[in-house]
Amino acid sequence: MATDSEAAEPAVPSLVDRYFTRWYKADVKGKSCEDHCILQHSNRICVITLAESHPVLQSGKTIKSISYQISTNCSRLQNKVSGKFKRGAQFLTELAPLCKIYCSDGEEYTVSSCVRGRLMEVNENILHKPSILQEKPSTEGYIAVVLPKFEESKSITEGLLTQKQYEEVMVKRINATTATS
Amino acid sequence: MFPLTKESKCVARLLLNTGTCPRCIFRFCGVDFHAPYKLPYKELLSELQKFLETEKDELILEVMNPPPKKIRLQELEDSVDNLSQNGAGRISVSQDGSIASKNSNLNVCNICLGILQEFCEKDFVKKVCQKVEASGFEFTSLVFSVSFPAQLSVREHAAWLLVKQEMGKQSLSLGRDDIVQLKEAYKWITHPLFSEELGVPIDGKSLFEVSVVFAHPETVEDCHFLAAKCPDCFKPAKNKQSVFTRMAVMKALNKIKEEDFLKQFPCPPNSPKATCTVLEIECAHGAVFVAGRYNKYSRNLPQTPWIIDGERKLESSVEELISDHLLTVFKAESFNFSSSGREDVDVRTLGNGRPFAIELVNPHRVHFTSQEIKELQQKINNSSNKIQVRDLQLVTREAIGHMKEGEEEKTKTYSALIWTNKVIQKKDIEFLNDIKDLKIDQKTPLRVLHRRPLAVRARVIHSMESHYVDEHHFRLRLKTQAGTYIKEFVHGDFGRTKPNIGSLMNVTADILELDVESVDVDWPPALED
């Protein structure tokens, strides 16, 4: 990763750079630093991931397990989608929980959808190997794929931060921490 | 020789007196050879009258005076009423006393509504042929299709009942099949006339169709009573304006009881005031198919036009670059382009190219020598360096099946330029050459998931060949099963294609360039240059 925030663009734009726009939500559900990053494809599909500032991705954290059982009656693993119009999908609101991450230090984190739409799939690869989530949070370690309604494809990003806005929030946070320490 | 025999006299007289034209009379008397129908109308009428005159009983009539008692009163009154209803001509008495309307050749037939009167004669055929010639189609044969108003079936049915009753008096029977069909007689007369006028044979298999549609607005409601009697025969169909189609009317006529029919519809049918009208005269040529293979040399060209919200996102398309020329030369109305699979905007198609077929709809020009097709191919190739076409040829509709078969079953070979995040050496990519028939599972790629169902596709990478470029790049040639998403096999699509190049090499890989090297379908047949 570039150490200089003003580094030249990487020689090769990544897959994410080429096809997706990054949107952010900071302090999701009021929980400090639990930042999410939503990758929005040009075809309106959204991939929900953890932002690099999320506690789970900080060094020293070990994930014990991940669960998609978000309530007694609802498991995101049971989501079944059929046909071109994705019938049968669980419908998500912005605050809908996607999964719970249990860490070895006893901390528990809930990942939320942040966008409204139909749940396409959750990432089963991180169930079997949680470390992928920390190694490649923006690609193989994604949490879920959500398909917003066609009419809402533009409006879903209204409550989210652009890359630039997110970076400003990060700067403010660091300054605030520095100030209080 | 007059085709009617003595046995038919009663029927013929009855029909003529009730307003039926000579040709329809022939039909109901079972005249089933062509020649009599082709005679001119006036001649038929006078011959018929002569034929009917040789009866011994003479009929003397003066319109305003009460008729003499010895004449069969009812019959006479009926026929007088009928003739005067026609509105044309007066009743006149000819020397030997037969009834004839002065201008009887102007009366519209109460069964065929004029179809077998003026509409099967040379003048009308000439009129249709003028339109055909003006339409600018090239043809060597034609199929003639004609459509009559549905109410003709009702009149035919009534006439059959009338004649059946009359013949019953002589203890003779008359089945529906003993009557010559209106359409058949019409075609006997008109086909040779069309052939002669246009200089081509009539062929039922011809792709060129001339169609004439008749209507008779005056009697449109003739059918309506059937809907009340047999409602289940008349279901409203979305595409049809009227529920009273020929099929539906025929079905109802087969169902309805004779007594019920006779209660609702006059028998004999009454004479109309006007003759049929021609609703439309149309020509159309069946589609022709042109096939070939195309190469795509641009990384900025979609296969089909890319238009979002009415705005074109990228200029032109493979489809348009090929089809526009064909549309012009074949003078076709529109086209349908299909190919054996397709490639992305940024992917080139090299090698022998990808098979395609274009359906040209309603072409006005259809005959081309192979030389002309070759020249057309050259023209397309000269007009653009983004695509090139080969093996351009005319094919049949059935042949298209071969192409689509290729899409599902045949293999394809590709060449990809791959980037790796980690530094690589030549030895790091050698193992790929040894992997044969690698099974992969591909979830529907995210980039198409908005329009495709979510599924997992099992595919096979048959073989690979790697070529080192530098520390972060190598070229990979692959031969894969049809339907494999190559880009996703390289970058892994968020781990949703497994295994992938990244996972096999334990790196983060991405694809920079992709070319289709070959589409392994052996259709269309290769042509020598």
XYZ file of C-alpha atoms in Angstrom:
710
model
C 0.000 0.000 0.000
C 1.228 3.494 -0.748
C 2.545 5.233 2.337
C 2.069 8.671 0.893
C -1.582 9.687 0.673
C -0.757 11.695 -2.411
C 1.071 8.881 -4.203
C 0.661 8.561 -7.942
C -2.028 6.135 -9.071
C -0.875 2.528 -8.951
C 0.625 1.374 -12.247
C -2.321 -0.898 -12.876
C -5.809 0.121 -11.727
C -7.151 -2.799 -9.757
C -10.323 -4.706 -10.556
C -12.101 -2.616 -7.948
C -10.712 0.634 -9.357
C -11.849 -0.256 -12.854
C -15.400 -1.346 -12.247
C -16.487 -0.005 -8.871
C -17.076 3.263 -7.060
C -16.171 3.228 -3.385
C -18.736 4.614 -0.921
C -18.319 4.703 2.821
C -20.345 4.756 5.978
C -18.528 5.696 9.144
C -19.415 4.686 12.686
C -22.212 2.448 11.554
C -25.040 2.213 14.082
C -23.248 4.764 16.177
C -20.423 2.412 16.995
C -17.127 4.174 16.903
C -14.852 3.341 13.979
C -17.049 0.491 12.669
C -16.678 1.818 9.136
C -18.055 0.010 6.130
C -17.066 0.344 2.487
C -19.676 -0.277 -0.215
C -18.338 -1.101 -3.648
C -20.909 -0.034 -6.220
C -20.517 -1.581 -9.666
C -21.463 0.384 -12.757
C -24.355 -2.062 -13.146
C -25.678 -0.976 -9.690
C -24.765 -4.140 -7.781
C -23.213 -3.393 -4.370
C -20.550 -5.416 -2.602
C -20.499 -4.822 1.156
C -17.014 -4.809 2.673
C -15.263 -3.541 5.765
C -13.390 -0.260 5.400
C -9.701 -0.419 6.218
C -10.321 1.594 9.376
C -12.644 -1.028 10.855
C -11.422 -2.487 14.158
C -11.503 -6.065 12.801
C -8.896 -5.119 10.217
C -6.473 -3.578 12.675
C -3.289 -5.459 13.487
C -3.445 -7.690 16.468
C -7.078 -8.677 15.978
C -7.801 -12.351 15.493
C -11.191 -13.524 14.309
C -12.471 -16.525 16.189
C -15.558 -17.126 14.070
C -18.123 -15.516 11.818
C -21.819 -16.231 11.901
C -24.592 -15.419 9.490
C -27.262 -16.356 12.023
C -28.396 -12.871 12.860
C -31.449 -13.855 14.871
C -33.198 -17.023 16.005
C -35.272 -17.103 12.872
C -33.004 -15.603 10.310
C -29.807 -16.879 8.818
C -28.337 -15.079 5.846
C -27.091 -18.464 4.674
C -30.664 -19.494 3.976
C -31.041 -16.759 1.420
C -32.194 -18.346 -1.837
C -32.488 -16.360 -4.994
C -34.018 -17.622 -8.212
C -34.378 -16.434 -11.761
C -33.342 -13.326 -13.549
C -35.417 -11.157 -11.245
C -33.900 -12.657 -8.097
C -37.128 -13.737 -6.502
C -37.070 -15.031 -2.943
C -34.201 -12.834 -1.795
C -34.191 -11.457 1.738
C -34.894 -7.759 1.559
C -32.438 -5.530 3.413
C -32.763 -2.024 4.808
C -29.726 0.130 5.577
C -29.520 -1.066 9.156
C -30.152 -4.738 8.469
C -27.482 -6.939 10.023
C -25.544 -9.179 7.667
C -23.268 -11.106 9.985
C -21.593 -11.190 13.369
C -17.851 -11.364 13.794
C -16.511 -12.856 17.015
C -12.914 -12.036 17.936
C -10.551 -13.857 20.218
C -10.392 -10.859 22.529
C -14.082 -11.251 23.249
C -15.222 -8.364 21.060
C -18.234 -8.848 18.871
C -18.953 -6.820 15.737
C -22.080 -6.672 13.603
C -21.743 -5.866 9.933
C -24.702 -3.971 8.476
C -25.982 -3.693 4.932
C -25.765 0.115 4.618
C -27.817 -0.039 1.409
C -31.414 -1.032 0.689
C -31.957 -3.915 -1.669
C -32.199 -7.644 -2.221
C -29.555 -9.843 -0.686
C -27.901 -11.862 -3.441
C -25.361 -13.803 -1.462
C -23.122 -13.756 1.561
C -19.513 -14.770 1.370
C -19.167 -18.350 2.574
C -15.416 -18.364 2.008
C -14.859 -16.243 5.107
C -16.818 -18.731 7.204
C -14.298 -21.415 6.478
C -11.238 -19.174 6.554
C -11.943 -15.934 8.480
C -8.411 -14.685 7.910
C -9.310 -13.944 4.264
C -11.496 -11.149 5.581
C -8.483 -9.508 7.105
C -6.054 -10.309 4.284
C -8.230 -9.166 1.397
C -11.132 -7.165 2.784
C -11.884 -5.455 -0.544
C -11.990 -8.539 -2.709
C -12.015 -12.155 -1.558
C -12.931 -11.023 1.960
C -16.183 -9.303 1.010
C -19.187 -9.744 3.267
C -22.200 -9.730 0.948
C -23.611 -8.794 -2.455
C -26.758 -6.651 -2.575
C -28.893 -5.718 -5.587
C -30.702 -2.395 -5.056
C -33.993 -1.718 -6.786
C -33.533 -0.275 -10.242
C -35.369 2.931 -9.327
C -33.205 3.375 -6.235
C -29.814 2.720 -7.799
C -28.796 6.353 -7.696
C -30.473 7.325 -4.424
C -28.927 4.599 -2.278
C -25.646 6.448 -2.178
C -27.241 9.603 -0.819
C -26.519 8.671 2.779
C -22.980 7.520 2.063
C -19.586 9.230 1.960
C -17.421 9.508 -1.122
C -13.788 8.413 -0.947
C -12.739 11.996 -0.385
C -15.294 12.615 2.328
C -14.266 9.411 4.060
C -10.632 10.468 4.016
C -11.595 13.767 5.607
C -13.487 11.930 8.327
C -10.411 9.793 8.941
C -8.210 12.857 9.241
C -10.612 14.473 11.730
C -10.693 11.259 13.736
C -6.929 11.033 13.925
C -6.681 14.699 14.933
C -9.334 14.177 17.588
C -7.472 11.167 18.961
C -4.174 13.040 18.893
C -5.754 15.968 20.644
C -7.126 13.892 23.476
C -4.072 11.715 24.012
C -70.493 -27.611 -73.756
C -72.536 -26.334 -70.915
C -71.438 -28.081 -67.740
C -74.860 -28.400 -66.121
C -77.080 -31.388 -66.664
C -80.859 -31.654 -66.665
C -80.830 -32.819 -63.044
C -79.363 -29.520 -61.956
C -81.995 -27.366 -63.646
C -84.203 -26.928 -60.610
C -81.330 -25.998 -58.376
C -79.824 -23.683 -60.988
C -83.127 -21.927 -61.593
C -83.747 -21.562 -57.877
C -80.323 -20.084 -57.269
C -80.421 -17.731 -60.245
C -83.838 -16.475 -59.239
C -82.714 -15.815 -55.719
C -79.791 -13.694 -56.861
C -76.854 -16.098 -57.229
C -74.168 -15.648 -59.882
C -73.440 -18.312 -62.517
C -70.113 -19.407 -61.045
C -71.599 -19.967 -57.618
C -74.385 -21.914 -59.291
C -71.734 -24.136 -60.865
C -70.171 -24.667 -57.465
C -73.398 -25.785 -55.872
C -74.099 -28.067 -58.786
C -70.801 -29.800 -58.274
C -68.994 -28.542 -61.400
C -65.491 -29.475 -60.385
C -63.383 -28.828 -63.465
C -61.773 -25.483 -64.185
C -62.784 -24.593 -67.742
C -66.382 -23.419 -67.222
C -65.380 -20.993 -64.485
C -62.881 -19.278 -66.722
C -65.419 -18.236 -69.315
C -66.379 -14.571 -69.350
C -69.183 -13.611 -67.011
C -71.567 -12.274 -69.629
C -71.211 -15.426 -71.665
C -71.873 -17.573 -68.615
C -74.982 -15.603 -67.786
C -76.492 -15.867 -71.252
C -75.615 -19.565 -71.561
C -77.214 -20.195 -68.223
C -80.371 -18.397 -69.182
C -80.541 -20.343 -72.435
C -80.076 -23.556 -70.517
C -82.927 -22.680 -68.186
C -85.249 -21.602 -70.963
C -85.683 -25.009 -72.465
C -88.439 -25.788 -70.006
C -91.852 -26.463 -71.274
C -93.725 -24.402 -68.728
C -93.770 -20.832 -69.829
C -93.959 -18.002 -67.454
C -95.740 -14.846 -68.432
C -95.404 -12.001 -66.092
C -96.187 -8.366 -65.871
C -94.888 -6.667 -62.775
C -97.803 -4.454 -61.816
C -100.537 -6.956 -62.635
C -101.397 -9.857 -60.455
C -99.743 -12.971 -61.825
C -101.844 -15.641 -63.567
C -102.940 -18.390 -61.257
C -101.292 -21.221 -63.123
C -97.842 -19.963 -62.105
C -96.434 -21.323 -58.874
C -97.284 -18.283 -56.854
C -94.952 -18.440 -53.912
C -91.825 -19.064 -55.928
C -92.623 -16.238 -58.248
C -93.336 -13.743 -55.552
C -90.148 -14.612 -53.735
C -88.016 -14.187 -56.796
C -89.739 -10.973 -57.784
C -89.127 -9.582 -54.321
C -85.528 -10.619 -54.497
C -84.812 -9.100 -57.842
C -86.476 -5.821 -57.061
C -84.508 -5.618 -53.842
C -81.307 -5.598 -55.840
C -82.126 -2.115 -56.783
C -80.716 -2.570 -60.215
C -82.831 -3.131 -63.251
C -86.484 -3.740 -63.704
C -88.272 -6.983 -64.185
C -88.832 -7.485 -67.816
C -90.545 -10.144 -69.786
C -88.604 -11.648 -72.546
C -90.247 -13.268 -75.568
C -90.418 -16.767 -74.186
C -91.508 -15.509 -70.791
C -88.553 -16.246 -68.599
C -87.790 -13.908 -65.816
C -84.751 -11.846 -66.245
C -83.667 -8.661 -64.695
C -82.678 -6.181 -67.362
C -79.345 -5.439 -65.825
C -78.927 -8.753 -64.085
C -75.239 -8.803 -64.764
C -74.876 -5.880 -62.373
C -76.544 -7.632 -59.456
C -74.170 -8.576 -56.705
C -74.280 -12.323 -56.021
C -75.960 -13.128 -52.728
C -73.443 -15.858 -51.916
C -70.038 -14.686 -53.059
C -70.778 -10.967 -52.761
C -69.015 -10.304 -56.057
C -65.856 -12.369 -55.477
C -66.635 -14.729 -58.358
C -68.041 -11.913 -60.452
C -65.796 -8.940 -61.054
C -63.056 -9.867 -58.603
C -61.842 -12.915 -60.459
C -61.718 -11.349 -63.900
C -58.798 -10.047 -65.868
C -59.293 -6.374 -65.075
C -59.039 -6.945 -61.364
C -56.036 -9.237 -61.716
C -54.349 -6.576 -63.820
C -54.957 -4.022 -61.103
C -53.358 -6.284 -58.491
C -50.416 -7.016 -60.763
C -49.808 -3.326 -61.285
C -49.409 -2.958 -57.560
C -47.125 -5.968 -57.415
C -44.906 -4.559 -60.116
C -44.836 -1.154 -58.487
C -43.655 -2.644 -55.202
C -40.209 -3.348 -56.592
C -39.764 -6.941 -55.495
C -37.602 -9.374 -57.362
C -39.304 -12.763 -57.705
C -39.320 -15.869 -59.878
C -42.522 -17.382 -58.536
C -45.271 -16.370 -56.216
C -47.818 -17.717 -53.834
C -51.157 -16.004 -53.970
C -53.118 -15.785 -50.780
C -56.596 -14.370 -50.585
C -58.734 -13.644 -47.582
C -62.518 -13.424 -47.715
C -64.850 -11.849 -45.173
C -65.992 -14.331 -42.548
C -69.665 -13.756 -43.325
C -69.243 -15.546 -46.670
C -69.184 -18.811 -44.748
C -72.556 -17.956 -43.276
C -74.044 -17.274 -46.713
C -72.465 -20.430 -48.062
C -74.043 -22.374 -45.231
C -77.475 -20.859 -45.935
C -77.167 -21.614 -49.652
C -76.187 -25.189 -48.876
C -79.285 -25.650 -46.747
C -81.420 -24.172 -49.490
C -80.001 -26.383 -52.191
C -80.051 -29.448 -49.949
C -83.760 -28.896 -49.381
C -84.447 -28.478 -53.097
C -82.502 -31.602 -53.967
C -84.285 -33.445 -51.246
C -87.472 -33.022 -53.270
C -85.860 -35.150 -55.944
C -84.578 -37.551 -53.290
C -81.031 -36.467 -53.921
C -78.536 -35.672 -51.189
C -75.969 -32.924 -51.044
C -73.015 -33.120 -48.701
C -70.790 -30.141 -47.859
C -67.997 -31.808 -49.814
C -70.071 -32.004 -52.984
C -69.916 -28.255 -53.226
C -66.855 -26.664 -54.790
C -65.225 -24.302 -52.284
C -65.288 -20.609 -53.113
C -61.569 -20.169 -52.585
C -60.743 -23.127 -54.782
C -62.850 -21.878 -57.689
C -61.381 -18.425 -57.207
C -57.859 -19.755 -57.486
C -58.693 -21.914 -60.532
C -59.684 -18.770 -62.344
C -57.114 -16.295 -61.041
C -53.915 -18.324 -60.886
C -53.445 -18.604 -64.655
C -54.335 -14.924 -65.025
C -51.659 -13.913 -62.470
C -49.127 -16.205 -64.035
C -49.727 -14.753 -67.457
C -49.705 -11.145 -66.347
C -46.549 -11.389 -64.205
C -44.754 -14.008 -66.259
C -43.977 -16.328 -63.316
C -45.495 -19.589 -62.070
C -47.684 -19.864 -58.998
C -45.862 -22.049 -56.468
C -47.212 -22.864 -53.029
C -43.671 -22.996 -51.673
C -42.643 -19.640 -53.047
C -41.160 -17.150 -50.619
C -42.817 -14.269 -52.414
C -46.391 -13.754 -51.326
C -49.052 -11.587 -52.863
C -51.992 -11.235 -50.554
C -55.375 -9.705 -51.184
C -57.863 -9.097 -48.415
C -61.539 -8.526 -49.144
C -64.094 -6.972 -46.864
C -67.826 -6.401 -47.015
C -68.738 -3.796 -44.415
C -72.430 -3.939 -45.315
C -72.834 -7.493 -44.057
C -70.398 -7.536 -41.177
C -73.218 -8.180 -38.746
C -74.337 -11.316 -40.581
C -72.157 -13.337 -38.218
C -73.244 -11.811 -34.978
C -76.193 -14.107 -34.312
C -73.717 -16.972 -34.075
C -72.113 -15.444 -31.018
C -75.431 -15.589 -29.212
C -76.045 -19.205 -30.203
C -72.520 -20.567 -29.772
C -70.735 -18.239 -27.385
C -67.896 -20.624 -26.618
C -66.692 -20.487 -30.218
C -65.923 -16.811 -29.976
C -63.158 -16.047 -27.545
C -61.640 -12.606 -27.737
C -58.072 -12.902 -28.953
C -55.634 -10.168 -28.052
C -54.254 -9.538 -31.510
C -57.436 -9.703 -33.510
C -59.731 -6.775 -33.890
C -62.858 -8.800 -34.348
C -63.871 -11.913 -32.533
C -65.545 -13.135 -35.736
C -62.639 -14.830 -37.438
C -63.132 -17.322 -40.235
C -62.112 -20.163 -37.945
C -64.508 -19.166 -35.220
C -67.390 -18.682 -37.644
C -66.761 -22.068 -39.278
C -66.657 -23.719 -35.893
C -69.977 -22.166 -34.929
C -71.599 -23.134 -38.238
C -70.608 -26.742 -37.629
C -72.141 -26.630 -34.206
C -75.395 -24.794 -34.778
C -78.540 -26.814 -35.448
C -80.202 -26.361 -38.804
C -83.474 -25.137 -37.307
C -81.719 -22.579 -35.168
C -79.742 -21.312 -38.106
C -82.782 -20.938 -40.327
C -84.571 -18.972 -37.619
C -81.833 -16.391 -37.511
C -80.560 -16.080 -41.049
C -82.515 -15.621 -44.285
C -82.508 -18.615 -46.562
C -81.905 -17.931 -49.421
C -79.461 -15.181 -48.361
C -80.600 -11.722 -49.341
C -78.887 -9.791 -52.087
C -76.457 -7.116 -50.958
C -76.536 -3.597 -52.264
C -72.858 -3.369 -52.952
C -70.048 -5.631 -53.939
C -67.019 -6.469 -51.784
C -64.281 -3.964 -51.292
C -60.593 -4.654 -51.454
C -59.183 -3.949 -48.035
C -55.555 -4.452 -48.933
C -53.221 -5.704 -51.617
C -49.829 -6.481 -50.098
C -46.640 -8.137 -51.217
C -43.964 -9.552 -49.005
C -40.933 -11.698 -49.456
C -39.942 -14.322 -46.900
C -36.691 -13.738 -45.068
C -33.357 -14.718 -46.541
C -30.297 -15.600 -44.483
C -26.696 -14.562 -44.923
C -23.954 -16.196 -42.870
C -20.240 -15.703 -42.448
C -17.513 -15.263 -39.864
C -16.291 -11.960 -38.471
C -13.043 -10.768 -36.994
C -13.049 -7.872 -34.577
C -9.918 -5.798 -34.354
C -11.132 -2.964 -32.162
C -11.105 -2.922 -28.365
C -13.758 -0.273 -28.406
C -16.595 -1.792 -30.328
C -19.710 -3.438 -28.909
C -21.330 -6.308 -30.725
C -24.762 -4.715 -30.660
C -25.579 -0.993 -30.438
C -24.979 0.327 -26.935
C -27.739 2.758 -26.137
C -28.824 3.826 -22.644
C -31.795 6.139 -22.150
C -31.780 6.973 -25.835
C -28.141 7.987 -25.736
C -25.595 6.029 -27.716
C -22.648 5.238 -25.456
C -20.234 3.926 -28.068
C -20.161 4.587 -31.750
C -21.344 1.812 -34.046
C -21.287 -1.939 -33.445
C -20.207 -5.193 -35.101
C -23.783 -5.857 -36.044
C -24.317 -2.536 -37.760
C -20.987 -2.524 -39.576
C -21.910 -5.799 -41.260
C -25.681 -5.556 -41.561
C -26.056 -2.024 -42.864
C -24.467 -3.001 -46.158
C -26.635 -6.079 -46.456
C -29.794 -4.129 -45.681
C -29.044 -1.788 -48.568
C -28.090 -4.380 -51.139
C -30.931 -6.756 -50.336
C -33.317 -3.821 -49.976
C -34.670 -5.364 -46.817
C -36.962 -3.831 -44.256
C -34.981 -4.873 -41.201
C -32.515 -7.471 -39.958
C -31.892 -9.851 -37.065
C -28.276 -10.493 -36.202
C -27.169 -13.569 -34.297
C -23.821 -15.175 -33.679
C -22.230 -18.185 -32.086
C -21.550 -16.516 -28.741
C -20.144 -13.015 -28.378
C -17.253 -11.065 -26.928
C -16.974 -7.975 -24.743
C -16.437 -4.487 -26.133
C -12.753 -4.586 -25.214
C -12.007 -8.045 -26.576
C -10.678 -8.731 -30.070
C -11.735 -11.700 -32.190
C -8.809 -13.082 -34.146
C -8.117 -16.283 -36.080
C -10.900 -17.588 -38.291
C -13.402 -15.316 -36.648
C -16.768 -15.941 -35.074
C -19.695 -17.440 -37.031
C -22.692 -15.176 -37.487
C -25.986 -15.212 -39.379
C -28.174 -12.324 -40.429
C -31.847 -12.684 -41.205
C -32.927 -10.106 -43.763
C -36.594 -9.360 -43.342
C -38.781 -8.743 -46.395
C -35.932 -8.382 -48.882
C -36.821 -6.849 -52.236
C -33.783 -8.295 -53.933
C -32.882 -11.916 -53.369
C -30.903 -13.298 -56.275
C -27.159 -12.936 -56.094
C -24.391 -14.816 -57.824
C -21.497 -16.014 -55.701
C -19.424 -13.366 -57.423
C -21.819 -10.686 -56.252
C -21.656 -11.999 -52.705
C -17.868 -11.946 -52.853
C -18.001 -8.345 -53.965
C -20.363 -7.536 -51.141
C -17.915 -9.096 -48.696
C -15.144 -6.987 -50.153
C -17.258 -3.875 -49.815
C -17.885 -4.565 -46.129
C -14.204 -5.210 -45.543
C -13.144 -2.069 -47.318
C -15.524 0.084 -45.333
C -14.040 -0.534 -41.901
C -10.826 -1.674 -40.303
C -12.580 -2.467 -37.023
C -14.139 -5.632 -38.410
C -13.502 -8.003 -41.282
C -15.823 -10.602 -42.707
C -15.114 -13.917 -44.417
C -17.038 -16.864 -45.897
C -20.042 -14.622 -46.596
C -22.786 -16.745 -48.171
C -26.512 -17.264 -48.463
C -27.809 -20.037 -46.234
C -31.155 -21.577 -45.358
C -33.076 -21.015 -42.167
C -32.307 -24.568 -41.045
C -28.596 -23.917 -41.202
C -28.838 -21.406 -38.348
C -29.235 -24.339 -35.984
C -25.610 -25.310 -36.611
C -24.452 -21.982 -35.335
C -26.348 -22.024 -32.095
C -25.209 -25.589 -31.539
C -21.682 -24.263 -31.570
C -22.481 -21.822 -28.818
C -23.296 -24.505 -26.294
C -21.001 -27.300 -27.256
C -17.852 -26.238 -28.979
C -14.565 -25.110 -27.482
C -12.943 -21.711 -27.795
C -9.315 -20.621 -27.484
C -8.195 -17.349 -26.000
C -5.093 -15.335 -25.365
C -4.862 -13.198 -22.236
C -2.313 -10.698 -21.000
C -2.091 -11.155 -17.235
C -0.689 -8.910 -14.538
C 0.473 -10.183 -11.158
C 1.012 -8.150 -8.009
C 3.936 -10.288 -6.931
C 7.105 -10.562 -8.924
C 7.220 -13.737 -11.016
C 9.915 -15.762 -12.715
C 9.601 -17.969 -15.767
C 9.503 -21.072 -13.621
C 6.522 -19.741 -11.687
C 4.240 -20.065 -14.688
C 5.509 -23.326 -16.172
C 3.189 -25.506 -14.102
C 0.196 -24.014 -15.889
C 1.199 -25.818 -19.107
C 0.779 -29.168 -17.412
C -2.729 -28.630 -16.124
C -5.245 -30.471 -18.303
C -9.038 -30.379 -18.108
C -9.114 -28.244 -15.006
C -12.596 -28.106 -13.492
C -13.665 -24.700 -12.244
C -16.831 -23.399 -10.613
C -17.978 -19.968 -11.616
C -20.693 -18.091 -9.788
C -22.504 -15.658 -12.068
C -19.950 -12.855 -12.465
C -20.844 -9.654 -10.583
C -20.612 -7.687 -13.801
C -23.566 -9.566 -15.320
C -25.422 -10.472 -12.127
C -27.905 -7.646 -12.610
C -29.358 -9.371 -15.646
C -28.581 -13.042 -15.189
C -29.809 -15.505 -12.603
C -27.484 -16.262 -9.740
C -26.034 -19.718 -10.338
C -22.828 -21.703 -10.213
C -21.489 -22.901 -13.536
C -19.111 -25.807 -13.746
C -16.703 -25.341 -16.608
C -13.525 -26.942 -17.901
C -10.242 -25.328 -18.848
C -8.921 -27.939 -21.270
C -5.359 -26.706 -21.571
C -3.129 -23.685 -21.035
C 0.120 -22.361 -22.458
C 2.040 -19.631 -20.646
C 4.534 -17.179 -22.121
C 6.657 -15.044 -19.830
C 6.699 -11.323 -20.545
C 8.277 -9.682 -17.483
C 8.277 -9.708 -13.692
C 4.651 -8.693 -13.486
C 3.249 -9.894 -16.794
C 2.739 -13.060 -18.773
C 0.576 -14.180 -21.680
C -1.676 -17.160 -21.296
C -3.291 -19.099 -24.119
C -6.227 -21.192 -23.000
C -8.577 -23.663 -24.590
C -11.848 -23.755 -22.707
C -15.343 -25.180 -22.737
C -18.027 -22.960 -24.288
C -19.558 -20.559 -21.775
C -16.443 -19.996 -19.653
C -15.911 -16.484 -18.312
C -12.209 -15.938 -18.984
C -11.769 -12.605 -17.225
C -13.227 -14.049 -14.058
C -10.986 -17.111 -14.304
C -8.006 -14.755 -14.280
C -8.919 -12.309 -11.503
C -11.195 -14.594 -9.530
C -14.197 -12.227 -9.305
C -13.910 -11.711 -5.519
C -13.150 -15.396 -5.080
C -16.408 -16.385 -6.738
C -14.653 -18.293 -9.517
C -12.669 -21.133 -8.027
C -9.988 -22.041 -8.747
C -8.626 -19.059 -10.597
C -5.193 -17.969 -11.822
C -4.656 -15.981 -8.641
C -5.420 -18.925 -6.404
C -3.397 -21.344 -8.550
C -0.341 -19.096 -8.418
C -1.007 -17.660 -4.978
C -0.916 -14.085 -6.244
C -3.369 -11.307 -6.996
C -3.830 -11.469 -10.752
C -5.690 -9.225 -13.144
C -6.390 -9.354 -16.852
C -5.164 -6.516 -19.031
C -6.086 -7.746 -22.489
C -8.121 -10.581 -23.922
C -8.346 -11.909 -27.444
C -10.467 -14.676 -28.861
C -8.058 -16.791 -30.891
C -10.562 -19.237 -32.308
C -14.189 -20.271 -32.136
C -14.122 -23.981 -32.875
C -17.296 -24.283 -34.914
C -17.006 -25.624 -38.452
C -19.901 -23.638 -39.804
C -20.525 -21.835 -42.119
C -18.537 -23.810 -44.684
C -15.260 -22.122 -45.533
C -15.155 -20.612 -49.011
C -12.117 -20.425 -51.235
C -11.102 -16.889 -52.021
